[in-house]
């Protein structure tokens, strides 16, 4: 399984179970894979974080640069990048694992 898969699953259950959500599909490829967003009703008006921002900030996801480059405008990507940068700086979740792997590689190369 993927690193932190169980943690990400628990996070999703806590945030999404028994809640109304709005799903916006921006694009779908010929295999049925869609790119879009998930939000709670009224979330944008309230100025709160999106579910994607919360996942990134918790270090339970990483921003796919291909998605960022080709499928979103700069205004939509900026909050996602900020959330991911905060997780990287705090070494949360996947970014802690990345930091530990980098430290072990540097130690092994020495």
mmCIF file of C-alpha atoms in Angstrom:
data_model
loop_
_atom_site.group_PDB
_atom_site.id
_atom_site.type_symbol
_atom_site.label_atom_id
_atom_site.label_comp_id
_atom_site.label_asym_id
_atom_site.label_seq_id
_atom_site.Cartn_x
_atom_site.Cartn_y
_atom_site.Cartn_z
ATOM 1 C CA UNK A 1 0.000 0.000 0.000
ATOM 2 C CA UNK A 2 0.926 3.638 -0.404
ATOM 3 C CA UNK A 3 2.627 5.396 2.507
ATOM 4 C CA UNK A 4 0.094 6.910 4.921
ATOM 5 C CA UNK A 5 -2.827 5.338 3.021
ATOM 6 C CA UNK A 6 -4.614 4.391 6.229
ATOM 7 C CA UNK A 7 -4.160 7.898 7.637
ATOM 8 C CA UNK A 8 -5.487 9.463 4.427
ATOM 9 C CA UNK A 9 -8.485 7.111 4.466
ATOM 10 C CA UNK A 10 -9.275 8.010 8.087
ATOM 11 C CA UNK A 11 -8.926 11.722 7.248
ATOM 12 C CA UNK A 12 -11.339 11.342 4.317
ATOM 13 C CA UNK A 13 -13.872 9.494 6.444
ATOM 14 C CA UNK A 14 -13.708 12.148 9.141
ATOM 15 C CA UNK A 15 -14.102 15.004 6.664
ATOM 16 C CA UNK A 16 -16.569 13.515 4.168
ATOM 17 C CA UNK A 17 -18.802 10.825 5.692
ATOM 18 C CA UNK A 18 -22.448 11.830 5.942
ATOM 19 C CA UNK A 19 -21.779 15.303 4.483
ATOM 20 C CA UNK A 20 -23.165 17.003 1.411
ATOM 21 C CA UNK A 21 -20.480 17.851 -1.133
ATOM 22 C CA UNK A 22 -20.315 19.613 -4.481
ATOM 23 C CA UNK A 23 -18.288 17.873 -7.171
ATOM 24 C CA UNK A 24 -17.176 19.862 -10.215
ATOM 25 C CA UNK A 25 -15.765 17.877 -13.127
ATOM 26 C CA UNK A 26 -13.427 20.038 -15.199
ATOM 27 C CA UNK A 27 -12.366 17.387 -17.672
ATOM 28 C CA UNK A 28 -12.678 13.663 -18.334
ATOM 29 C CA UNK A 29 -10.383 11.542 -20.459
ATOM 30 C CA UNK A 30 -11.421 8.671 -22.711
ATOM 31 C CA UNK A 31 -10.782 6.184 -19.896
ATOM 32 C CA UNK A 32 -13.296 7.876 -17.625
ATOM 33 C CA UNK A 33 -10.715 9.468 -15.342
ATOM 34 C CA UNK A 34 -11.908 12.899 -14.324
ATOM 35 C CA UNK A 35 -10.177 15.992 -13.051
ATOM 36 C CA UNK A 36 -12.174 18.303 -10.898
ATOM 37 C CA UNK A 37 -12.770 19.597 -7.425
ATOM 38 C CA UNK A 38 -14.725 18.672 -4.328
ATOM 39 C CA UNK A 39 -16.135 21.295 -2.017
ATOM 40 C CA UNK A 40 -18.669 21.602 0.749
ATOM 41 C CA UNK A 41 -21.768 23.671 -0.123
ATOM 42 C CA UNK A 42 -21.130 27.357 0.558
ATOM 43 C CA UNK A 43 -17.442 26.731 1.173
ATOM 44 C CA UNK A 44 -16.126 29.246 -1.332
ATOM 45 C CA UNK A 45 -18.363 32.006 -0.019
ATOM 46 C CA UNK A 46 -17.201 31.352 3.520
ATOM 47 C CA UNK A 47 -13.560 31.619 2.444
ATOM 48 C CA UNK A 48 -12.661 28.354 4.148
ATOM 49 C CA UNK A 49 -10.136 25.850 2.858
ATOM 50 C CA UNK A 50 -11.074 23.328 0.225
ATOM 51 C CA UNK A 51 -10.794 19.614 0.888
ATOM 52 C CA UNK A 52 -7.739 19.489 -1.401
ATOM 53 C CA UNK A 53 -6.043 22.227 0.627
ATOM 54 C CA UNK A 54 -6.750 20.357 3.848
ATOM 55 C CA UNK A 55 -5.299 17.126 2.434
ATOM 56 C CA UNK A 56 -2.181 18.921 1.174
ATOM 57 C CA UNK A 57 -1.707 20.842 4.421
ATOM 58 C CA UNK A 58 -1.928 17.611 6.425
ATOM 59 C CA UNK A 59 0.774 16.090 4.221
ATOM 60 C CA UNK A 60 -1.582 13.347 3.075
ATOM 61 C CA UNK A 61 -1.382 14.305 -0.594
ATOM 62 C CA UNK A 62 1.008 15.916 -3.044
ATOM 63 C CA UNK A 63 0.123 18.409 -5.740
ATOM 64 C CA UNK A 64 0.468 16.811 -9.158
ATOM 65 C CA UNK A 65 2.432 19.356 -11.156
ATOM 66 C CA UNK A 66 0.890 18.162 -14.440
ATOM 67 C CA UNK A 67 -2.524 18.918 -12.998
ATOM 68 C CA UNK A 68 -1.339 22.288 -11.752
ATOM 69 C CA UNK A 69 0.245 23.244 -15.071
ATOM 70 C CA UNK A 70 -2.392 22.097 -17.509
ATOM 71 C CA UNK A 71 -5.718 22.003 -15.744
ATOM 72 C CA UNK A 72 -6.071 24.955 -13.408
ATOM 73 C CA UNK A 73 -5.648 28.687 -13.545
ATOM 74 C CA UNK A 74 -2.996 30.341 -11.370
ATOM 75 C CA UNK A 75 -5.564 31.605 -8.865
ATOM 76 C CA UNK A 76 -6.809 28.063 -8.294
ATOM 77 C CA UNK A 77 -3.340 26.603 -7.873
ATOM 78 C CA UNK A 78 -1.885 29.202 -5.504
ATOM 79 C CA UNK A 79 -3.810 28.089 -2.372
ATOM 80 C CA UNK A 80 -2.890 24.477 -3.146
ATOM 81 C CA UNK A 81 0.793 25.347 -3.466
ATOM 82 C CA UNK A 82 0.655 27.312 -0.198
ATOM 83 C CA UNK A 83 -0.953 24.369 1.596
ATOM 84 C CA UNK A 84 1.671 21.967 0.256
ATOM 85 C CA UNK A 85 4.516 24.364 1.088
ATOM 86 C CA UNK A 86 3.227 24.600 4.674
ATOM 87 C CA UNK A 87 3.280 20.798 4.974
ATOM 88 C CA UNK A 88 6.780 20.617 3.475
ATOM 89 C CA UNK A 89 8.082 23.265 5.871
ATOM 90 C CA UNK A 90 6.463 21.520 8.844
ATOM 91 C CA UNK A 91 7.624 18.114 7.550
ATOM 92 C CA UNK A 92 4.123 16.688 7.883
ATOM 93 C CA UNK A 93 2.966 13.340 6.556
ATOM 94 C CA UNK A 94 4.500 12.386 3.223
ATOM 95 C CA UNK A 95 6.982 15.241 3.493
ATOM 96 C CA UNK A 96 8.337 13.839 6.757
ATOM 97 C CA UNK A 97 8.897 10.546 4.950
ATOM 98 C CA UNK A 98 10.619 12.421 2.097
ATOM 99 C CA UNK A 99 12.875 14.264 4.578
ATOM 100 C CA UNK A 100 13.744 11.034 6.372
ATOM 101 C CA UNK A 101 14.549 9.281 3.066
ATOM 102 C CA UNK A 102 16.736 12.189 1.966
ATOM 103 C CA UNK A 103 18.592 12.160 5.300
ATOM 104 C CA UNK A 104 19.151 8.406 5.067
ATOM 105 C CA UNK A 105 20.423 8.732 1.480
ATOM 106 C CA UNK A 106 22.797 11.529 2.478
ATOM 107 C CA UNK A 107 24.034 9.476 5.414
ATOM 108 C CA UNK A 108 24.579 6.448 3.168
ATOM 109 C CA UNK A 109 26.471 8.530 0.593
ATOM 110 C CA UNK A 110 28.822 9.894 3.255
#
